[in-house]
Amino acid sequence: MELNRIESQDDVTRFWREEREEGAVYNVYLKRVTYHTLSENENKSNNEFSHLMWETQKFRVIKAGSLEKLVEYLYIKGEVDSTYTTVFLATYRTFSSPEEVLNILVDRYENIKASPEGKGELQEVQLRTIKSVISVWMDTYVEDFREPPTYPCLACLQNFAQKHVPDSDLVIRVKHKMEKFRKEDLGKSDGNIEFHFNLVDEVDHMISADYHQPLTFCDISNQTVAEQLTFRDAELFKRVVPHQCLGAVWARRARKHGKGGTVAGSVLATIEQFNRVSLRVIATILKNSELKSSQRVKIIQKWIEIAQEMRHLKNFSSLKAIISGLQANAVYRLRKAWGLLPKESLAVFEELSEIFSNENNQLASRNLLMKEATAKFPEVDSSNKTLRRRNQMKRQSWIDNGVVQGTVPYLGTFLTDLTMIDTAIPDTTDGLINFEKRRKEFEVLAQIKLLQSASQIYTFTENERFWGWFDAVRVYDENESYEQSCTIEPAIDGSTRLKKKSPASSMRPSKMDPSRFSLFMCGGVNFDDKASTTSGSNPQESPTSPNATMSHSSSTSSLQSYDSDTSTPFKSSDACVIKVSIDTGNTPKSHIYKSIMLHNTDHTHTVIKRVMDKYDLKGKEKDYCLLQVLPEDELLIPDKVNVFYAMNNNGDYTFVLRTRKEQETLTQNKKKGRRKLKLGL
Amino acid sequence: MSYAYLFKYIIIGDTGVGKSCLLLQFTDKRFQPVHDLTIGVEFGARMISIDGKQIKLQIWDTAGQESFRSITRSYYRGAAGALLVYDITRRDTFNHLTTWLEDARQHSNSNMVIMLIGNKSDLEARRDVKKEEGEAFAREHGLIFMETSAKTAANVEEAFINTAKEIYQKIQDGVFDINNEANGIKIGPQHSPSNPSMPSGGGNAGPSGNCC
């Protein structure tokens, strides 16, 4: 009677205990396996229990071990444990070297063969397993054996094959590899020169602004840009060697330079391309400082459209690069241009930005990647009606034309995960290599591998003209781009870099050194202030919108003037003198004021109390409110704030105390007037 | 778990200065990579208590991504606190502080509390940057300063908690508008004020007052 294993709810695996032996620690699991006969399936009326059988299987998994034990575990059980072999081969470089591992394998092979039990059944299987592990290794990680000029591992392997399996294909394969490597590595020095040449080339472009450009950005269709970048990204991503992403390896990227590059060359190549895209987004937008905002916005819009194409192509790498370029400060601060962006483009930009939100450990992009990695098309949705309709049409056209998209992920997420795993889990436990850590790492590497296969699906070919344009774009470094950006839309205070985003003018960090003081005092307004007064008419305003205030805290006034960079004499870092007059509403506006010392610990009610005392006013504090008199308006100091920080630094610290009643009447009248003012700005 | 406030933190600084170590040390190594997302373990978060109030710290870290030009405003946006980290055994990481600080000031909320951290204080023998230099830099740029060891956990708690205290103080002082999430502060679910829909973009709405 045939026995059939059937999965049932009882077939659970449970951790049972830990087992230790010399040089290794194992986790032992118990698994209950249920069997029942085929005949039972055929004849349901049979007494079910009579044929039902189950057993508990015990199996153990190596958790930590010495290098020898870990290598032995590859073959010790007899047949190949493919999961363990895969994890081991993907991660062993973090605790050993190809040479070391190979030597142990060869050594064990020879020991087993020479031992008296060498002809036993188990030994036979073990020997076979060692050979197949070596064979799998060579197939999957051939680069491990590329060690010019002497190729010690290949030499060792050649020796081994000739001695023990002279008539197997291993001998031939090793020989081929050796010849192939020798040939390729000889020609490699040229490759290096070419690489350097490219670098120099790029620098040249940076120097010569009027480098001949065969195409201009606007000439190139969005589809071409998206396809070409995707073509390049996919090529680079396919070539990423997953184990170079491992936290321990990646952390050494900059420090350990081998002859042919760094320890993580394939990863760096991907990042370099990412940055090149980002820099070109910035460069194309900032390029011509003479351009009118209405023309510049066209370029921004074009990049957003290209980003949308990227989304459709499921290329998350260049998608993020473009978004990052658009969010670079030098571009983002170009308020006039962004202000002209059509609502719809802004909506697209915001939706695409949201993908890369860091919220919840980048949950959004992770979920998207999981969902779409191996799907035929992206699941593009939108809250915007027009966009949604357009996406649906696009999708239909893919289906109609049988188009299937590949995927390129943003590699950074994986690098962070692997860095975290590397930091969180120790390399060794009780002096043994912690293999559990490698299993965790492998889970991430396996995802990268899965996505690499998805990246093969694209069918684009290289368009040299495009790359001619791409490589010729003059890019700016951080400083240049900021300067260029300021030429387009001047910074308010315009001097040193740290000033350009001065902390909101009316409040300063409490711990501040006097030498920096002047810096905070001047440069009253930053761009965000301006935004808050102009963007009222923009219905798209949201926290991610360039028009929204980025950082404004409550009590800052939006009424600061632009040309106020006179520092005020009465102010130190923790106190200042303010002038307060009284407005009773009955009498004409008084020009008489009294000076009051304001400390950085004073809250609204204390200040009001002090003013009332000075003027000898009767009544309750809460019946009055304090307002700062600014050139064009008054700033109400809210009830429970620290006045020192809440007030506007650009005025000359003139205040007025008014009864709440009076204030309410005034507010009603003023609101209308001020709204007019806002729109007029 | 309920909390009065939620503060968002970010950690910045060069590769290899121990950013992820600091985070993991502070959050009890509760890192759950990709596959565990569904379990819903929150990464990079911890509760602390200040002034008898429960405060949830949510810490963002992009360790491993330093070479990408991707740390833009969306990363800085809405952070109430930042830990700017250098390695006391590597002067280059100290020299790069200005660049990081410039970046932070450019992109972030101006009220963001920045804590300067000289990490790896356990490696006294290999010290390359004097404590006084760190202090001087902090003084010059208006930062809080501390030397920590993510390895021995020395001062790690203090670094995160002192930053939180500073933020908390700013809330008390009315410097932070807690209704504006762009400030990196959220009010706990049960602590929401009666009028949470306060306009936050206009800039002149106080935490409790009306516009004039």
Short mmCIF file of C-alpha atoms in Angstrom, two decimals, chain A residues 99-507:
data_model
loop_
_atom_site.label_atom_id
_atom_site.label_comp_id
_atom_site.label_asym_id
_atom_site.label_seq_id
_atom_site.Cartn_x
_atom_site.Cartn_y
_atom_site.Cartn_z
CA GLU A 99 40.73 29.34 0.18
CA GLU A 100 40.06 28.29 3.76
CA VAL A 101 36.75 26.66 2.96
CA LEU A 102 38.11 24.86 -0.06
CA ASN A 103 41.08 23.55 1.88
CA ILE A 104 38.85 22.12 4.58
CA LEU A 105 36.61 20.44 2.00
CA VAL A 106 39.53 18.93 0.14
CA ASP A 107 41.17 17.86 3.36
CA ARG A 108 37.99 16.16 4.61
CA TYR A 109 37.52 14.46 1.28
CA GLU A 110 40.95 12.96 1.45
CA ASN A 111 40.53 11.93 5.08
CA ILE A 112 37.28 10.14 4.43
CA LYS A 113 38.76 8.39 1.45
CA ALA A 114 41.83 7.27 3.38
CA SER A 115 39.90 6.15 6.47
CA PRO A 116 39.24 2.44 7.02
CA GLU A 117 35.49 3.02 6.65
CA GLY A 118 36.11 4.86 3.40
CA LYS A 119 34.10 2.33 1.47
CA GLY A 120 31.05 2.49 3.74
CA GLU A 121 27.73 3.59 2.37
CA LEU A 122 27.60 6.85 4.31
CA GLN A 123 31.17 7.69 3.38
CA GLU A 124 30.42 7.10 -0.28
CA VAL A 125 27.52 9.51 -0.09
CA GLN A 126 29.55 12.09 1.80
CA LEU A 127 32.30 12.02 -0.80
CA ARG A 128 29.75 12.52 -3.53
CA THR A 129 28.19 15.36 -1.59
CA ILE A 130 31.53 17.15 -1.17
CA LYS A 131 32.01 16.98 -4.92
CA SER A 132 28.57 18.35 -5.67
CA VAL A 133 28.96 21.16 -3.14
CA ILE A 134 32.18 22.19 -4.87
CA SER A 135 30.44 21.99 -8.19
CA VAL A 136 27.50 24.13 -7.05
CA TRP A 137 29.91 26.59 -5.54
CA MET A 138 31.78 26.97 -8.78
CA ASP A 139 28.58 27.43 -10.71
CA THR A 140 27.04 30.01 -8.45
CA TYR A 141 30.01 32.00 -7.18
CA VAL A 142 32.59 31.66 -9.89
CA GLU A 143 34.03 35.05 -8.93
CA ASP A 144 35.28 33.52 -5.67
CA PHE A 145 37.84 31.69 -7.76
CA ARG A 146 39.06 34.72 -9.64
CA GLU A 147 42.25 35.51 -7.80
CA PRO A 148 44.81 36.76 -10.27
CA PRO A 149 47.60 36.27 -10.96
CA THR A 150 48.12 32.78 -9.48
CA TYR A 151 44.52 31.64 -8.86
CA PRO A 152 45.40 29.54 -5.78
CA CYS A 153 41.86 28.14 -5.32
CA LEU A 154 41.53 27.09 -8.93
CA ALA A 155 44.98 25.53 -8.76
CA CYS A 156 44.01 23.64 -5.62
CA LEU A 157 40.81 22.52 -7.27
CA GLN A 158 42.62 21.44 -10.40
CA ASN A 159 44.93 19.36 -8.28
CA PHE A 160 42.02 17.86 -6.42
CA ALA A 161 40.06 17.00 -9.54
CA GLN A 162 42.99 15.41 -11.30
CA LYS A 163 43.82 13.32 -8.24
CA HIS A 164 40.39 12.11 -7.22
CA VAL A 165 38.05 12.44 -10.16
CA PRO A 166 40.35 12.48 -13.18
CA ASP A 167 37.69 11.49 -15.66
CA SER A 168 34.93 13.81 -14.42
CA ASP A 169 33.82 16.99 -16.05
CA LEU A 170 35.13 18.89 -13.03
CA VAL A 171 38.63 18.66 -14.48
CA ILE A 172 37.50 20.19 -17.74
CA ARG A 173 35.45 22.89 -16.09
CA VAL A 174 38.27 23.96 -13.83
CA LYS A 175 40.60 24.06 -16.79
CA HIS A 176 38.18 26.21 -18.76
CA LYS A 177 37.68 28.62 -15.92
CA MET A 178 41.40 28.99 -15.48
CA GLU A 179 41.88 29.83 -19.15
CA LYS A 180 38.92 32.16 -19.20
CA PHE A 181 40.05 34.10 -16.14
CA ARG A 182 43.62 34.39 -17.38
CA LYS A 183 42.43 35.84 -20.66
CA GLU A 184 39.92 38.24 -19.11
CA ASP A 185 42.16 39.43 -16.33
CA LEU A 186 44.97 40.17 -18.75
CA GLY A 187 42.70 42.49 -20.66
CA LYS A 188 41.41 44.00 -17.47
CA SER A 189 44.07 46.62 -17.12
CA ASP A 190 42.62 48.26 -20.20
CA GLY A 191 39.25 48.24 -18.60
CA ASN A 192 40.60 50.12 -15.65
CA ILE A 193 42.06 52.78 -17.84
CA GLU A 194 38.77 53.17 -19.56
CA PHE A 195 37.05 53.58 -16.24
CA HIS A 196 39.42 56.34 -15.23
CA PHE A 197 38.99 57.95 -18.57
CA ASN A 198 35.28 58.12 -17.98
CA LEU A 199 35.82 59.84 -14.69
CA VAL A 200 38.11 62.41 -16.23
CA ASP A 201 35.57 62.83 -18.95
CA GLU A 202 32.91 63.70 -16.51
CA VAL A 203 35.10 66.22 -14.76
CA ASP A 204 35.81 67.77 -18.13
CA HIS A 205 32.13 68.19 -18.73
CA MET A 206 31.86 69.86 -15.41
CA ILE A 207 34.50 72.35 -16.40
CA SER A 208 33.41 73.10 -19.89
CA ALA A 209 29.91 74.37 -19.78
CA ASP A 210 29.39 74.64 -23.46
CA TYR A 211 30.29 71.07 -24.20
CA HIS A 212 28.73 70.04 -27.45
CA GLN A 213 25.37 68.55 -26.77
CA PRO A 214 23.87 66.39 -29.45
CA LEU A 215 20.45 66.54 -27.85
CA THR A 216 18.74 68.82 -25.42
CA PHE A 217 16.66 67.54 -22.58
CA CYS A 218 13.44 68.80 -24.06
CA ASP A 219 14.14 66.95 -27.32
CA ILE A 220 14.12 63.58 -25.64
CA SER A 221 10.81 61.90 -25.10
CA ASN A 222 9.88 61.00 -21.55
CA GLN A 223 9.52 57.43 -22.60
CA THR A 224 13.05 57.32 -23.96
CA VAL A 225 14.50 58.77 -20.77
CA ALA A 226 12.56 56.31 -18.64
CA GLU A 227 13.41 53.32 -20.78
CA GLN A 228 17.08 54.15 -21.08
CA LEU A 229 17.55 54.77 -17.38
CA THR A 230 15.69 51.56 -16.69
CA PHE A 231 17.85 49.71 -19.16
CA ARG A 232 20.98 50.92 -17.38
CA ASP A 233 19.58 50.37 -13.88
CA ALA A 234 18.53 46.83 -14.71
CA GLU A 235 21.95 46.05 -16.18
CA LEU A 236 23.68 47.31 -13.05
CA PHE A 237 21.25 45.67 -10.69
CA LYS A 238 21.62 42.31 -12.40
CA ARG A 239 25.34 42.60 -11.82
CA VAL A 240 25.02 43.39 -8.12
CA VAL A 241 26.77 40.64 -6.22
CA PRO A 242 24.32 40.09 -3.35
CA HIS A 243 26.91 39.20 -0.74
CA GLN A 244 28.58 42.54 -1.34
CA CYS A 245 25.49 44.08 0.24
CA LEU A 246 26.08 42.28 3.54
CA GLY A 247 26.47 44.74 6.38
CA ALA A 248 29.96 43.63 7.30
CA VAL A 249 31.16 43.83 3.70
CA TRP A 250 29.33 47.03 2.82
CA ALA A 251 30.72 48.84 5.85
CA ARG A 252 34.21 48.29 4.49
CA ARG A 253 33.29 49.70 1.07
CA ALA A 254 35.43 52.77 1.31
CA ARG A 255 38.31 51.47 3.33
CA LYS A 256 39.49 48.39 1.56
CA HIS A 257 40.56 49.11 -1.94
CA GLY A 258 41.61 46.12 -3.92
CA LYS A 259 43.32 46.46 -7.26
CA GLY A 260 40.17 46.25 -9.30
CA GLY A 261 38.01 48.46 -7.10
CA THR A 262 36.49 48.18 -3.68
CA VAL A 263 35.11 45.21 -1.83
CA ALA A 264 31.65 46.27 -2.88
CA GLY A 265 32.21 47.46 -6.44
CA SER A 266 28.97 46.16 -7.88
CA VAL A 267 26.92 47.94 -5.23
CA LEU A 268 28.83 51.16 -5.65
CA ALA A 269 28.21 51.07 -9.38
CA THR A 270 24.45 51.01 -8.74
CA ILE A 271 24.70 53.89 -6.30
CA GLU A 272 26.85 55.88 -8.68
CA GLN A 273 24.20 55.62 -11.37
CA PHE A 274 21.52 56.62 -8.86
CA ASN A 275 23.49 59.73 -7.99
CA ARG A 276 24.18 60.52 -11.61
CA VAL A 277 20.46 60.58 -12.29
CA SER A 278 19.80 62.74 -9.27
CA LEU A 279 22.51 65.19 -10.26
CA ARG A 280 21.12 65.46 -13.76
CA VAL A 281 17.67 66.26 -12.47
CA ILE A 282 19.18 69.10 -10.48
CA ALA A 283 21.44 70.22 -13.32
CA THR A 284 18.75 70.36 -16.00
CA ILE A 285 16.47 72.39 -13.78
CA LEU A 286 19.13 74.85 -12.66
CA LYS A 287 21.05 74.97 -15.89
CA ASN A 288 20.00 78.22 -17.42
CA SER A 289 19.66 80.92 -14.83
CA GLU A 290 18.10 83.26 -17.40
CA LEU A 291 15.16 80.97 -17.89
CA LYS A 292 11.78 82.31 -16.88
CA SER A 293 10.00 80.46 -14.12
CA SER A 294 7.32 79.53 -16.59
CA GLN A 295 9.96 77.75 -18.68
CA ARG A 296 11.75 76.23 -15.73
CA VAL A 297 8.55 74.69 -14.46
CA LYS A 298 8.30 72.82 -17.76
CA ILE A 299 11.53 71.00 -16.91
CA ILE A 300 10.33 70.18 -13.42
CA GLN A 301 7.10 68.94 -14.91
CA LYS A 302 8.97 66.84 -17.44
CA TRP A 303 10.96 65.13 -14.70
CA ILE A 304 7.77 64.41 -12.80
CA GLU A 305 6.33 62.84 -15.92
CA ILE A 306 9.47 60.78 -16.34
CA ALA A 307 9.20 59.71 -12.70
CA GLN A 308 5.68 58.58 -13.42
CA GLU A 309 6.97 56.56 -16.37
CA MET A 310 9.50 54.99 -13.99
CA ARG A 311 6.68 53.99 -11.75
CA HIS A 312 4.97 52.30 -14.65
CA LEU A 313 8.18 50.51 -15.50
CA LYS A 314 8.54 49.51 -11.84
CA ASN A 315 11.96 51.06 -11.73
CA PHE A 316 12.12 52.18 -8.12
CA SER A 317 15.78 53.04 -8.30
CA SER A 318 15.64 55.87 -10.81
CA LEU A 319 12.21 56.81 -9.53
CA LYS A 320 13.70 57.53 -6.16
CA ALA A 321 16.70 59.23 -7.75
CA ILE A 322 14.42 61.65 -9.60
CA ILE A 323 12.30 62.33 -6.54
CA SER A 324 15.47 62.92 -4.53
CA GLY A 325 16.72 65.33 -7.18
CA LEU A 326 13.45 67.25 -7.12
CA GLN A 327 13.58 67.35 -3.34
CA ALA A 328 17.15 68.60 -3.26
CA ASN A 329 17.20 71.94 -1.57
CA ALA A 330 18.59 73.81 -4.56
CA VAL A 331 15.60 72.73 -6.65
CA TYR A 332 12.97 72.60 -4.00
CA ARG A 333 13.51 76.16 -2.93
CA LEU A 334 12.62 77.51 -6.38
CA ARG A 335 9.29 78.65 -5.18
CA LYS A 336 8.29 80.65 -8.22
CA ALA A 337 8.75 77.73 -10.56
CA TRP A 338 7.03 75.23 -8.29
CA GLY A 339 4.23 77.67 -7.81
CA LEU A 340 3.47 77.45 -11.51
CA LEU A 341 3.34 73.67 -11.56
CA PRO A 342 -0.07 72.39 -12.70
CA LYS A 343 -2.13 70.88 -9.91
CA GLU A 344 -2.08 67.51 -11.53
CA SER A 345 1.70 67.34 -11.75
CA LEU A 346 1.97 68.30 -8.14
CA ALA A 347 -0.43 65.53 -7.24
CA VAL A 348 1.69 63.03 -9.14
CA PHE A 349 4.83 64.30 -7.46
CA GLU A 350 3.29 63.96 -4.04
CA GLU A 351 1.99 60.50 -4.67
CA LEU A 352 5.35 59.35 -5.97
CA SER A 353 7.14 60.95 -3.03
CA GLU A 354 4.86 59.12 -0.66
CA ILE A 355 6.17 55.80 -1.96
CA PHE A 356 9.50 56.52 -0.37
CA SER A 357 8.22 57.76 2.92
CA ASN A 358 10.41 56.60 5.77
CA GLU A 359 7.33 56.12 7.86
CA ASN A 360 7.20 52.71 9.55
CA ASN A 361 10.62 51.63 8.41
CA GLN A 362 9.81 52.38 4.78
CA LEU A 363 6.71 50.25 4.90
CA ALA A 364 5.13 51.80 1.81
CA SER A 365 7.96 51.02 -0.58
CA ARG A 366 8.50 47.59 0.91
CA ASN A 367 4.88 46.61 0.52
CA LEU A 368 4.83 47.91 -3.00
CA LEU A 369 7.95 45.99 -3.89
CA MET A 370 6.63 42.77 -2.38
CA LYS A 371 3.37 43.16 -4.22
CA GLU A 372 4.81 44.08 -7.57
CA ALA A 373 8.22 42.48 -7.72
CA THR A 374 7.06 39.56 -9.72
CA ALA A 375 3.79 40.93 -10.98
CA LYS A 376 3.40 41.62 -14.65
CA PHE A 377 2.42 45.27 -14.26
CA PRO A 378 2.48 47.83 -11.52
CA GLU A 379 -0.64 48.47 -9.48
CA VAL A 380 -0.74 52.15 -10.07
CA ASP A 381 -3.53 53.86 -8.29
CA SER A 382 -4.19 57.45 -7.61
CA SER A 383 -6.51 59.52 -5.56
CA ASN A 384 -6.69 61.93 -8.45
CA LYS A 385 -9.50 61.07 -10.85
CA THR A 386 -7.79 62.07 -14.09
CA LEU A 387 -4.65 60.25 -13.14
CA ARG A 388 -6.51 57.13 -12.20
CA ARG A 389 -8.27 57.06 -15.53
CA ARG A 390 -4.99 57.55 -17.33
CA ASN A 391 -3.36 54.74 -15.34
CA GLN A 392 -6.18 52.42 -16.19
CA MET A 393 -5.78 53.19 -19.86
CA LYS A 394 -2.09 52.54 -19.64
CA ARG A 395 -2.68 49.23 -17.97
CA GLN A 396 -5.13 48.20 -20.63
CA SER A 397 -2.62 49.02 -23.34
CA TRP A 398 -0.03 46.81 -21.64
CA ILE A 399 -2.48 43.96 -21.52
CA ASP A 400 -3.48 44.51 -25.13
CA ASN A 401 0.10 44.61 -26.31
CA GLY A 402 1.29 41.78 -24.11
CA VAL A 403 3.83 44.02 -22.40
CA VAL A 404 5.30 42.67 -19.17
CA GLN A 405 7.43 44.87 -16.96
CA GLY A 406 10.45 43.88 -14.97
CA THR A 407 11.42 45.42 -11.65
CA VAL A 408 14.39 47.35 -10.35
CA PRO A 409 14.31 47.99 -6.61
CA TYR A 410 15.91 50.82 -4.67
CA LEU A 411 18.91 49.02 -3.23
CA GLY A 412 19.27 51.34 -0.23
CA THR A 413 16.49 49.67 1.73
CA PHE A 414 18.28 46.33 1.59
CA LEU A 415 21.56 47.93 2.55
CA THR A 416 19.96 49.43 5.62
CA ASP A 417 18.35 46.12 6.57
CA LEU A 418 21.62 44.28 6.22
CA THR A 419 23.43 46.97 8.19
CA MET A 420 20.87 46.61 10.94
CA ILE A 421 21.08 42.83 11.02
CA ASP A 422 24.83 43.06 11.14
CA THR A 423 24.65 45.45 14.06
CA ALA A 424 21.88 43.70 15.93
CA ILE A 425 23.11 40.13 15.84
CA PRO A 426 26.57 39.17 17.12
CA ASP A 427 29.03 37.40 14.82
CA THR A 428 29.90 34.81 17.40
CA THR A 429 28.25 33.16 20.36
CA ASP A 430 30.44 31.46 22.94
CA GLY A 431 33.38 31.69 20.57
CA LEU A 432 31.53 29.93 17.75
CA ILE A 433 30.46 31.44 14.44
CA ASN A 434 26.84 32.49 14.79
CA PHE A 435 25.20 30.88 11.79
CA GLU A 436 21.73 32.03 12.77
CA LYS A 437 22.88 35.51 11.85
CA ARG A 438 23.80 34.28 8.38
CA ARG A 439 20.37 32.75 7.94
CA LYS A 440 18.81 36.11 8.76
CA GLU A 441 21.08 37.84 6.31
CA PHE A 442 20.30 35.29 3.68
CA GLU A 443 16.61 36.13 3.85
CA VAL A 444 17.46 39.59 2.59
CA LEU A 445 19.95 38.30 0.03
CA ALA A 446 17.32 35.92 -1.28
CA GLN A 447 15.00 38.85 -1.92
CA ILE A 448 17.69 40.64 -3.83
CA LYS A 449 18.24 37.51 -5.90
CA LEU A 450 14.56 37.17 -6.58
CA LEU A 451 14.39 40.75 -7.76
CA GLN A 452 17.45 40.26 -9.90
CA SER A 453 15.57 37.65 -11.81
CA ALA A 454 12.66 40.06 -12.16
CA SER A 455 15.00 42.67 -13.58
CA GLN A 456 15.83 40.36 -16.47
CA ILE A 457 12.38 40.81 -17.94
CA TYR A 458 12.95 44.24 -19.50
CA THR A 459 13.61 44.18 -23.18
CA PHE A 460 15.06 47.63 -23.82
CA THR A 461 18.16 48.20 -25.85
CA GLU A 462 20.75 50.87 -25.46
CA ASN A 463 20.24 54.17 -27.21
CA GLU A 464 23.65 55.72 -27.66
CA ARG A 465 22.34 59.12 -28.50
CA PHE A 466 20.58 59.31 -25.20
CA TRP A 467 23.69 58.37 -23.29
CA GLY A 468 25.64 60.90 -25.29
CA TRP A 469 23.31 63.53 -23.92
CA PHE A 470 23.23 62.06 -20.44
CA ASP A 471 27.00 61.94 -20.05
CA ALA A 472 27.39 65.43 -21.42
CA VAL A 473 25.11 67.14 -18.92
CA ARG A 474 27.14 69.49 -16.84
CA VAL A 475 26.43 68.62 -13.23
CA TYR A 476 26.89 70.80 -10.18
CA ASP A 477 28.30 69.94 -6.83
CA GLU A 478 26.41 70.85 -3.70
CA ASN A 479 27.78 74.38 -3.43
CA GLU A 480 27.51 75.18 -7.10
CA SER A 481 23.92 74.06 -7.26
CA TYR A 482 22.99 76.18 -4.30
CA GLU A 483 24.71 79.22 -5.75
CA GLN A 484 23.07 78.61 -9.08
CA SER A 485 19.74 78.24 -7.35
CA CYS A 486 20.26 81.58 -5.62
CA THR A 487 21.06 83.25 -8.90
CA ILE A 488 17.67 82.10 -10.11
CA GLU A 489 15.77 83.05 -7.00
CA PRO A 490 17.91 85.03 -4.61
CA ALA A 491 18.17 84.00 -1.03
CA ILE A 492 16.98 86.66 1.30
CA ASP A 493 20.13 87.15 3.28
CA GLY A 494 22.28 85.63 0.61
CA SER A 495 25.59 85.32 2.40
CA THR A 496 27.03 82.25 4.05
CA ARG A 497 25.53 78.86 3.55
CA LEU A 498 24.51 78.22 7.08
CA LYS A 499 22.48 81.35 6.96
CA LYS A 500 20.36 80.40 4.08
CA LYS A 501 18.06 78.43 6.21
CA SER A 502 18.21 80.36 9.34
CA PRO A 503 16.14 79.07 12.15
CA ALA A 504 12.75 80.65 12.07
CA SER A 505 13.43 84.20 12.75
CA SER A 506 11.36 84.77 15.76
CA MET A 507 12.76 81.96 17.81
#
